[in-house]
């Protein structure tokens, strides 16, 4: 698979009608991905889902790879939109900042498991895409590394140690979201959590790992049981 096609490659002359048709094909591809996965998806599946003639596909996309690339790129860009994700978070409000990022991760896993399964498959199979996804993920972690000295001014860790700490903690929830939303593990799903509740639980767990204390009780609506986990 080739790296995701940047949005800037789209023709500036495309009409509103053409954009609508292209959008319909991309939305159809997302539904097909969620239903059958990328390895079983065919062009005819996408055009049938979109309700358009099969030949129209090639008017907008060179092949199925380009379509999937653009769908994935769109979702990766959503993960990277820090200003949008944190627009309602106050300065210094680290718990809600973490929760805001988990909310988008949980939403995509819950509503579009095919997208996240596709990202995992392409990351395993395609070095170029794996590097693209790694850069995206690390870009978000780098933001935390950069502010770490200001959040913990008395911490003696050097930058390399901070990066090790942040990367180590960054895995909180990754496997859980995969098993809960994609693999649909019955033991885990016995705890029926809304998307909001899942994001709060994951944010609370990461907060505890990072700050070595519980998040403010006043900010919790779903994860209050975590506050009871103490060692005497």
PDB file of C-alpha atoms in Angstrom:
ATOM      1  CA  UNK A   1       0.000   0.000   0.000  1.00  0.00           C
ATOM      2  CA  UNK A   2       1.262   3.488  -0.775  1.00  0.00           C
ATOM      3  CA  UNK A   3       1.316   6.284   1.811  1.00  0.00           C
ATOM      4  CA  UNK A   4      -1.966   8.096   2.230  1.00  0.00           C
ATOM      5  CA  UNK A   5      -2.649  10.616  -0.508  1.00  0.00           C
ATOM      6  CA  UNK A   6      -2.560  14.199   0.792  1.00  0.00           C
ATOM      7  CA  UNK A   7      -5.720  16.211   0.429  1.00  0.00           C
ATOM      8  CA  UNK A   8      -3.778  18.845  -1.505  1.00  0.00           C
ATOM      9  CA  UNK A   9      -3.702  16.509  -4.517  1.00  0.00           C
ATOM     10  CA  UNK A  10      -7.423  16.948  -5.055  1.00  0.00           C
ATOM     11  CA  UNK A  11      -8.297  18.969  -8.117  1.00  0.00           C
ATOM     12  CA  UNK A  12      -9.342  22.552  -7.251  1.00  0.00           C
ATOM     13  CA  UNK A  13     -11.688  22.481 -10.270  1.00  0.00           C
ATOM     14  CA  UNK A  14     -13.881  19.678  -8.978  1.00  0.00           C
ATOM     15  CA  UNK A  15     -17.515  20.719  -8.943  1.00  0.00           C
ATOM     16  CA  UNK A  16     -19.801  20.580  -5.932  1.00  0.00           C
ATOM     17  CA  UNK A  17     -21.575  17.673  -7.600  1.00  0.00           C
ATOM     18  CA  UNK A  18     -18.261  15.896  -8.119  1.00  0.00           C
ATOM     19  CA  UNK A  19     -17.263  16.464  -4.509  1.00  0.00           C
ATOM     20  CA  UNK A  20     -20.590  15.037  -3.384  1.00  0.00           C
ATOM     21  CA  UNK A  21     -20.075  11.914  -5.504  1.00  0.00           C
ATOM     22  CA  UNK A  22     -16.546  11.489  -4.205  1.00  0.00           C
ATOM     23  CA  UNK A  23     -17.777  11.903  -0.632  1.00  0.00           C
ATOM     24  CA  UNK A  24     -20.482   9.313  -1.250  1.00  0.00           C
ATOM     25  CA  UNK A  25     -17.879   6.802  -2.394  1.00  0.00           C
ATOM     26  CA  UNK A  26     -15.665   7.491   0.617  1.00  0.00           C
ATOM     27  CA  UNK A  27     -18.569   7.129   3.041  1.00  0.00           C
ATOM     28  CA  UNK A  28     -19.581   3.909   1.303  1.00  0.00           C
ATOM     29  CA  UNK A  29     -16.014   2.612   1.621  1.00  0.00           C
ATOM     30  CA  UNK A  30     -16.097   3.251   5.370  1.00  0.00           C
ATOM     31  CA  UNK A  31     -19.299   1.234   5.731  1.00  0.00           C
ATOM     32  CA  UNK A  32     -17.890  -1.619   3.657  1.00  0.00           C
ATOM     33  CA  UNK A  33     -14.653  -1.587   5.656  1.00  0.00           C
ATOM     34  CA  UNK A  34     -16.639  -1.820   8.875  1.00  0.00           C
ATOM     35  CA  UNK A  35     -18.707  -4.669   7.495  1.00  0.00           C
ATOM     36  CA  UNK A  36     -16.225  -6.934   5.684  1.00  0.00           C
ATOM     37  CA  UNK A  37     -12.729  -5.505   6.180  1.00  0.00           C
ATOM     38  CA  UNK A  38     -10.196  -4.268   3.658  1.00  0.00           C
ATOM     39  CA  UNK A  39      -9.020  -7.665   2.374  1.00  0.00           C
ATOM     40  CA  UNK A  40     -12.537  -8.650   1.313  1.00  0.00           C
ATOM     41  CA  UNK A  41     -13.571  -5.242  -0.006  1.00  0.00           C
ATOM     42  CA  UNK A  42     -14.003  -4.879  -3.775  1.00  0.00           C
ATOM     43  CA  UNK A  43     -14.718  -1.860  -5.951  1.00  0.00           C
ATOM     44  CA  UNK A  44     -18.123  -3.257  -6.848  1.00  0.00           C
ATOM     45  CA  UNK A  45     -18.943  -3.467  -3.124  1.00  0.00           C
ATOM     46  CA  UNK A  46     -18.180   0.232  -2.715  1.00  0.00           C
ATOM     47  CA  UNK A  47     -20.104   1.397  -5.781  1.00  0.00           C
ATOM     48  CA  UNK A  48     -23.104  -0.770  -4.856  1.00  0.00           C
ATOM     49  CA  UNK A  49     -23.041   0.628  -1.320  1.00  0.00           C
ATOM     50  CA  UNK A  50     -22.825   4.164  -2.707  1.00  0.00           C
ATOM     51  CA  UNK A  51     -25.594   3.499  -5.229  1.00  0.00           C
ATOM     52  CA  UNK A  52     -23.540   4.661  -8.214  1.00  0.00           C
ATOM     53  CA  UNK A  53     -22.474   3.064 -11.483  1.00  0.00           C
ATOM     54  CA  UNK A  54     -19.313   0.983 -11.256  1.00  0.00           C
ATOM     55  CA  UNK A  55     -17.603   3.052 -13.936  1.00  0.00           C
ATOM     56  CA  UNK A  56     -17.998   6.234 -11.910  1.00  0.00           C
ATOM     57  CA  UNK A  57     -15.437   4.957  -9.401  1.00  0.00           C
ATOM     58  CA  UNK A  58     -12.529   5.515 -11.798  1.00  0.00           C
ATOM     59  CA  UNK A  59     -13.604   9.079 -12.409  1.00  0.00           C
ATOM     60  CA  UNK A  60     -12.544   9.908  -8.854  1.00  0.00           C
ATOM     61  CA  UNK A  61     -10.034   7.247  -7.794  1.00  0.00           C
ATOM     62  CA  UNK A  62      -7.221   5.479  -9.599  1.00  0.00           C
ATOM     63  CA  UNK A  63      -7.839   2.243  -7.729  1.00  0.00           C
ATOM     64  CA  UNK A  64      -9.086   0.842  -4.453  1.00  0.00           C
ATOM     65  CA  UNK A  65      -5.804   1.620  -2.747  1.00  0.00           C
ATOM     66  CA  UNK A  66      -6.149   5.321  -3.378  1.00  0.00           C
ATOM     67  CA  UNK A  67      -9.665   5.310  -1.966  1.00  0.00           C
ATOM     68  CA  UNK A  68      -8.625   3.472   1.198  1.00  0.00           C
ATOM     69  CA  UNK A  69      -5.551   5.700   1.556  1.00  0.00           C
ATOM     70  CA  UNK A  70      -7.714   8.813   1.505  1.00  0.00           C
ATOM     71  CA  UNK A  71     -10.216   7.365   3.962  1.00  0.00           C
ATOM     72  CA  UNK A  72      -7.419   6.511   6.399  1.00  0.00           C
ATOM     73  CA  UNK A  73      -5.691   9.856   5.895  1.00  0.00           C
ATOM     74  CA  UNK A  74      -8.923  11.628   6.759  1.00  0.00           C
ATOM     75  CA  UNK A  75      -9.184   9.727  10.037  1.00  0.00           C
ATOM     76  CA  UNK A  76      -5.512  10.209  10.896  1.00  0.00           C
ATOM     77  CA  UNK A  77      -5.943  13.948  10.366  1.00  0.00           C
ATOM     78  CA  UNK A  78      -8.856  13.863  12.798  1.00  0.00           C
ATOM     79  CA  UNK A  79      -6.623  12.283  15.456  1.00  0.00           C
ATOM     80  CA  UNK A  80      -4.014  15.000  14.836  1.00  0.00           C
ATOM     81  CA  UNK A  81      -6.386  17.971  15.091  1.00  0.00           C
ATOM     82  CA  UNK A  82      -5.209  18.956  18.570  1.00  0.00           C
ATOM     83  CA  UNK A  83      -6.734  22.455  18.465  1.00  0.00           C
ATOM     84  CA  UNK A  84     -10.138  20.973  17.693  1.00  0.00           C
ATOM     85  CA  UNK A  85      -9.835  18.142  20.207  1.00  0.00           C
ATOM     86  CA  UNK A  86      -8.758  20.462  23.022  1.00  0.00           C
ATOM     87  CA  UNK A  87     -10.891  23.484  22.147  1.00  0.00           C
ATOM     88  CA  UNK A  88     -13.025  23.213  25.301  1.00  0.00           C
ATOM     89  CA  UNK A  89     -10.191  22.270  27.669  1.00  0.00           C
ATOM     90  CA  UNK A  90      -8.939  24.874  30.099  1.00  0.00           C
ATOM     91  CA  UNK A  91      -5.258  25.621  30.600  1.00  0.00           C
ATOM     92  CA  UNK A  92      -3.685  23.187  33.030  1.00  0.00           C
ATOM     93  CA  UNK A  93      -6.704  20.872  33.006  1.00  0.00           C
ATOM     94  CA  UNK A  94      -4.760  17.707  32.304  1.00  0.00           C
ATOM     95  CA  UNK A  95      -7.476  15.207  33.090  1.00  0.00           C
ATOM     96  CA  UNK A  96      -9.935  16.703  30.623  1.00  0.00           C
ATOM     97  CA  UNK A  97      -7.149  17.089  28.078  1.00  0.00           C
ATOM     98  CA  UNK A  98      -6.448  13.361  28.297  1.00  0.00           C
ATOM     99  CA  UNK A  99     -10.156  12.592  28.226  1.00  0.00           C
ATOM    100  CA  UNK A 100     -10.674  14.697  25.088  1.00  0.00           C
ATOM    101  CA  UNK A 101      -8.054  12.681  23.204  1.00  0.00           C
ATOM    102  CA  UNK A 102      -9.451   9.386  24.411  1.00  0.00           C
ATOM    103  CA  UNK A 103     -12.946  10.439  23.375  1.00  0.00           C
ATOM    104  CA  UNK A 104     -11.985  10.629  19.711  1.00  0.00           C
ATOM    105  CA  UNK A 105     -10.012   7.360  19.889  1.00  0.00           C
ATOM    106  CA  UNK A 106     -12.917   5.560  21.535  1.00  0.00           C
ATOM    107  CA  UNK A 107     -15.438   7.024  19.095  1.00  0.00           C
ATOM    108  CA  UNK A 108     -13.552   5.848  16.015  1.00  0.00           C
ATOM    109  CA  UNK A 109     -12.950   2.405  17.505  1.00  0.00           C
ATOM    110  CA  UNK A 110     -16.624   2.081  18.473  1.00  0.00           C
ATOM    111  CA  UNK A 111     -18.229   3.522  15.351  1.00  0.00           C
ATOM    112  CA  UNK A 112     -15.677   2.473  12.729  1.00  0.00           C
ATOM    113  CA  UNK A 113     -13.902  -0.695  13.861  1.00  0.00           C
ATOM    114  CA  UNK A 114     -13.113  -1.461  10.221  1.00  0.00           C
ATOM    115  CA  UNK A 115     -11.022   1.712   9.992  1.00  0.00           C
ATOM    116  CA  UNK A 116      -8.972   0.812  13.055  1.00  0.00           C
ATOM    117  CA  UNK A 117      -8.603  -2.800  11.907  1.00  0.00           C
ATOM    118  CA  UNK A 118      -7.419  -1.513   8.532  1.00  0.00           C
ATOM    119  CA  UNK A 119      -4.885   0.815  10.180  1.00  0.00           C
ATOM    120  CA  UNK A 120      -3.509  -2.109  12.189  1.00  0.00           C
ATOM    121  CA  UNK A 121      -3.320  -4.363   9.115  1.00  0.00           C
ATOM    122  CA  UNK A 122      -1.625  -1.768   6.933  1.00  0.00           C
ATOM    123  CA  UNK A 123       0.778  -0.879   9.747  1.00  0.00           C
ATOM    124  CA  UNK A 124       1.807  -4.546   9.854  1.00  0.00           C
ATOM    125  CA  UNK A 125       1.986  -5.017   6.080  1.00  0.00           C
ATOM    126  CA  UNK A 126       3.183  -1.719   4.646  1.00  0.00           C
ATOM    127  CA  UNK A 127       6.369   0.009   5.903  1.00  0.00           C
ATOM    128  CA  UNK A 128       5.453   3.384   4.393  1.00  0.00           C
ATOM    129  CA  UNK A 129       2.050   3.452   6.037  1.00  0.00           C
ATOM    130  CA  UNK A 130       3.499   2.141   9.313  1.00  0.00           C
ATOM    131  CA  UNK A 131       5.918   5.081   9.359  1.00  0.00           C
ATOM    132  CA  UNK A 132       3.076   7.520   8.605  1.00  0.00           C
ATOM    133  CA  UNK A 133       0.966   6.157  11.468  1.00  0.00           C
ATOM    134  CA  UNK A 134       3.972   6.079  13.803  1.00  0.00           C
ATOM    135  CA  UNK A 135       4.782   9.716  13.040  1.00  0.00           C
ATOM    136  CA  UNK A 136       1.181  10.676  13.724  1.00  0.00           C
ATOM    137  CA  UNK A 137       1.084   8.822  17.028  1.00  0.00           C
ATOM    138  CA  UNK A 138       4.477  10.126  18.137  1.00  0.00           C
ATOM    139  CA  UNK A 139       3.512  13.688  17.232  1.00  0.00           C
ATOM    140  CA  UNK A 140       0.780  13.547  19.862  1.00  0.00           C
ATOM    141  CA  UNK A 141       3.134  12.045  22.430  1.00  0.00           C
ATOM    142  CA  UNK A 142       5.754  14.693  21.697  1.00  0.00           C
ATOM    143  CA  UNK A 143       3.319  17.364  22.852  1.00  0.00           C
ATOM    144  CA  UNK A 144       3.264  15.749  26.288  1.00  0.00           C
ATOM    145  CA  UNK A 145       7.039  15.320  26.326  1.00  0.00           C
ATOM    146  CA  UNK A 146       7.505  19.005  25.535  1.00  0.00           C
ATOM    147  CA  UNK A 147       5.306  20.250  28.384  1.00  0.00           C
ATOM    148  CA  UNK A 148       6.534  17.688  30.924  1.00  0.00           C
ATOM    149  CA  UNK A 149       9.218  19.973  32.451  1.00  0.00           C
ATOM    150  CA  UNK A 150       6.609  22.687  33.003  1.00  0.00           C
ATOM    151  CA  UNK A 151       4.071  20.318  34.528  1.00  0.00           C
ATOM    152  CA  UNK A 152       6.699  18.672  36.742  1.00  0.00           C
ATOM    153  CA  UNK A 153       9.362  21.360  37.268  1.00  0.00           C
ATOM    154  CA  UNK A 154      11.022  19.457  40.140  1.00  0.00           C
ATOM    155  CA  UNK A 155      11.249  16.154  38.289  1.00  0.00           C
ATOM    156  CA  UNK A 156      14.905  15.099  37.771  1.00  0.00           C
ATOM    157  CA  UNK A 157      14.228  13.019  34.632  1.00  0.00           C
ATOM    158  CA  UNK A 158      16.106  14.044  31.493  1.00  0.00           C
ATOM    159  CA  UNK A 159      14.362  14.277  28.119  1.00  0.00           C
ATOM    160  CA  UNK A 160      15.254  10.731  27.078  1.00  0.00           C
ATOM    161  CA  UNK A 161      13.831   9.387  30.325  1.00  0.00           C
ATOM    162  CA  UNK A 162      10.688  11.483  29.905  1.00  0.00           C
ATOM    163  CA  UNK A 163      10.213  10.101  26.389  1.00  0.00           C
ATOM    164  CA  UNK A 164      10.616   6.584  27.759  1.00  0.00           C
ATOM    165  CA  UNK A 165       8.023   7.285  30.450  1.00  0.00           C
ATOM    166  CA  UNK A 166       5.511   8.906  28.101  1.00  0.00           C
ATOM    167  CA  UNK A 167       5.856   6.194  25.466  1.00  0.00           C
ATOM    168  CA  UNK A 168       5.531   3.513  28.116  1.00  0.00           C
ATOM    169  CA  UNK A 169       2.314   5.001  29.458  1.00  0.00           C
ATOM    170  CA  UNK A 170       0.928   5.760  26.002  1.00  0.00           C
ATOM    171  CA  UNK A 171      -0.183   2.176  25.568  1.00  0.00           C
ATOM    172  CA  UNK A 172      -2.907   2.546  28.191  1.00  0.00           C
ATOM    173  CA  UNK A 173      -6.125   1.486  26.499  1.00  0.00           C
ATOM    174  CA  UNK A 174      -4.780   0.553  23.049  1.00  0.00           C
ATOM    175  CA  UNK A 175      -5.204  -3.189  23.444  1.00  0.00           C
ATOM    176  CA  UNK A 176      -8.406  -2.730  25.422  1.00  0.00           C
ATOM    177  CA  UNK A 177     -10.051  -0.695  22.656  1.00  0.00           C
ATOM    178  CA  UNK A 178      -9.009  -3.302  20.102  1.00  0.00           C
ATOM    179  CA  UNK A 179     -10.376  -6.199  22.109  1.00  0.00           C
ATOM    180  CA  UNK A 180     -13.519  -4.358  23.204  1.00  0.00           C
ATOM    181  CA  UNK A 181     -14.603  -2.756  19.916  1.00  0.00           C
ATOM    182  CA  UNK A 182     -12.899  -4.766  17.178  1.00  0.00           C
ATOM    183  CA  UNK A 183     -12.512  -8.290  18.579  1.00  0.00           C
ATOM    184  CA  UNK A 184     -15.597  -7.773  20.789  1.00  0.00           C
ATOM    185  CA  UNK A 185     -14.253  -9.932  23.587  1.00  0.00           C
ATOM    186  CA  UNK A 186     -17.322 -11.167  25.518  1.00  0.00           C
ATOM    187  CA  UNK A 187     -15.600 -11.098  28.912  1.00  0.00           C
ATOM    188  CA  UNK A 188     -14.676  -7.450  28.490  1.00  0.00           C
ATOM    189  CA  UNK A 189     -18.004  -6.468  26.975  1.00  0.00           C
ATOM    190  CA  UNK A 190     -19.752  -7.892  30.019  1.00  0.00           C
ATOM    191  CA  UNK A 191     -18.915  -4.474  31.446  1.00  0.00           C
ATOM    192  CA  UNK A 192     -21.193  -2.456  29.197  1.00  0.00           C
ATOM    193  CA  UNK A 193     -19.618   0.981  28.866  1.00  0.00           C
ATOM    194  CA  UNK A 194     -20.807   3.916  26.832  1.00  0.00           C
ATOM    195  CA  UNK A 195     -18.216   5.666  24.693  1.00  0.00           C
ATOM    196  CA  UNK A 196     -18.135   8.507  27.208  1.00  0.00           C
ATOM    197  CA  UNK A 197     -17.578   6.101  30.092  1.00  0.00           C
ATOM    198  CA  UNK A 198     -14.812   4.205  28.286  1.00  0.00           C
ATOM    199  CA  UNK A 199     -12.957   7.427  27.461  1.00  0.00           C
ATOM    200  CA  UNK A 200     -13.205   8.552  31.079  1.00  0.00           C
ATOM    201  CA  UNK A 201     -11.950   5.236  32.452  1.00  0.00           C
ATOM    202  CA  UNK A 202      -8.955   5.262  30.113  1.00  0.00           C
ATOM    203  CA  UNK A 203      -8.164   8.900  30.867  1.00  0.00           C
ATOM    204  CA  UNK A 204      -8.347   8.186  34.597  1.00  0.00           C
ATOM    205  CA  UNK A 205      -5.990   5.221  34.269  1.00  0.00           C
ATOM    206  CA  UNK A 206      -3.446   7.224  32.274  1.00  0.00           C
ATOM    207  CA  UNK A 207      -3.765  10.158  34.684  1.00  0.00           C
ATOM    208  CA  UNK A 208      -2.976   7.857  37.629  1.00  0.00           C
ATOM    209  CA  UNK A 209       0.047   6.475  35.824  1.00  0.00           C
ATOM    210  CA  UNK A 210       1.359   9.880  34.820  1.00  0.00           C
ATOM    211  CA  UNK A 211       0.621  11.920  37.939  1.00  0.00           C
ATOM    212  CA  UNK A 212       0.835   9.085  40.507  1.00  0.00           C
ATOM    213  CA  UNK A 213      -2.496  10.191  42.002  1.00  0.00           C
ATOM    214  CA  UNK A 214      -6.209  10.055  41.263  1.00  0.00           C
ATOM    215  CA  UNK A 215      -7.860  12.575  38.943  1.00  0.00           C
ATOM    216  CA  UNK A 216     -10.061  15.172  40.646  1.00  0.00           C
ATOM    217  CA  UNK A 217     -13.223  13.485  41.886  1.00  0.00           C
ATOM    218  CA  UNK A 218     -15.301  16.447  40.723  1.00  0.00           C
ATOM    219  CA  UNK A 219     -14.318  15.706  37.115  1.00  0.00           C
ATOM    220  CA  UNK A 220     -15.445  12.079  37.171  1.00  0.00           C
ATOM    221  CA  UNK A 221     -18.890  10.937  36.095  1.00  0.00           C
ATOM    222  CA  UNK A 222     -18.294   7.292  35.221  1.00  0.00           C
ATOM    223  CA  UNK A 223     -14.935   6.208  36.645  1.00  0.00           C
ATOM    224  CA  UNK A 224     -15.515   6.915  40.327  1.00  0.00           C
ATOM    225  CA  UNK A 225     -14.788   3.256  41.269  1.00  0.00           C
ATOM    226  CA  UNK A 226     -11.161   3.882  40.263  1.00  0.00           C
ATOM    227  CA  UNK A 227     -10.801   6.200  43.257  1.00  0.00           C
ATOM    228  CA  UNK A 228     -11.352   3.222  45.555  1.00  0.00           C
ATOM    229  CA  UNK A 229      -8.241   1.450  44.241  1.00  0.00           C
ATOM    230  CA  UNK A 230      -5.723   2.235  46.958  1.00  0.00           C
ATOM    231  CA  UNK A 231      -3.067   0.289  48.800  1.00  0.00           C
ATOM    232  CA  UNK A 232      -2.816   0.565  52.559  1.00  0.00           C
TER     233      UNK A 232
END
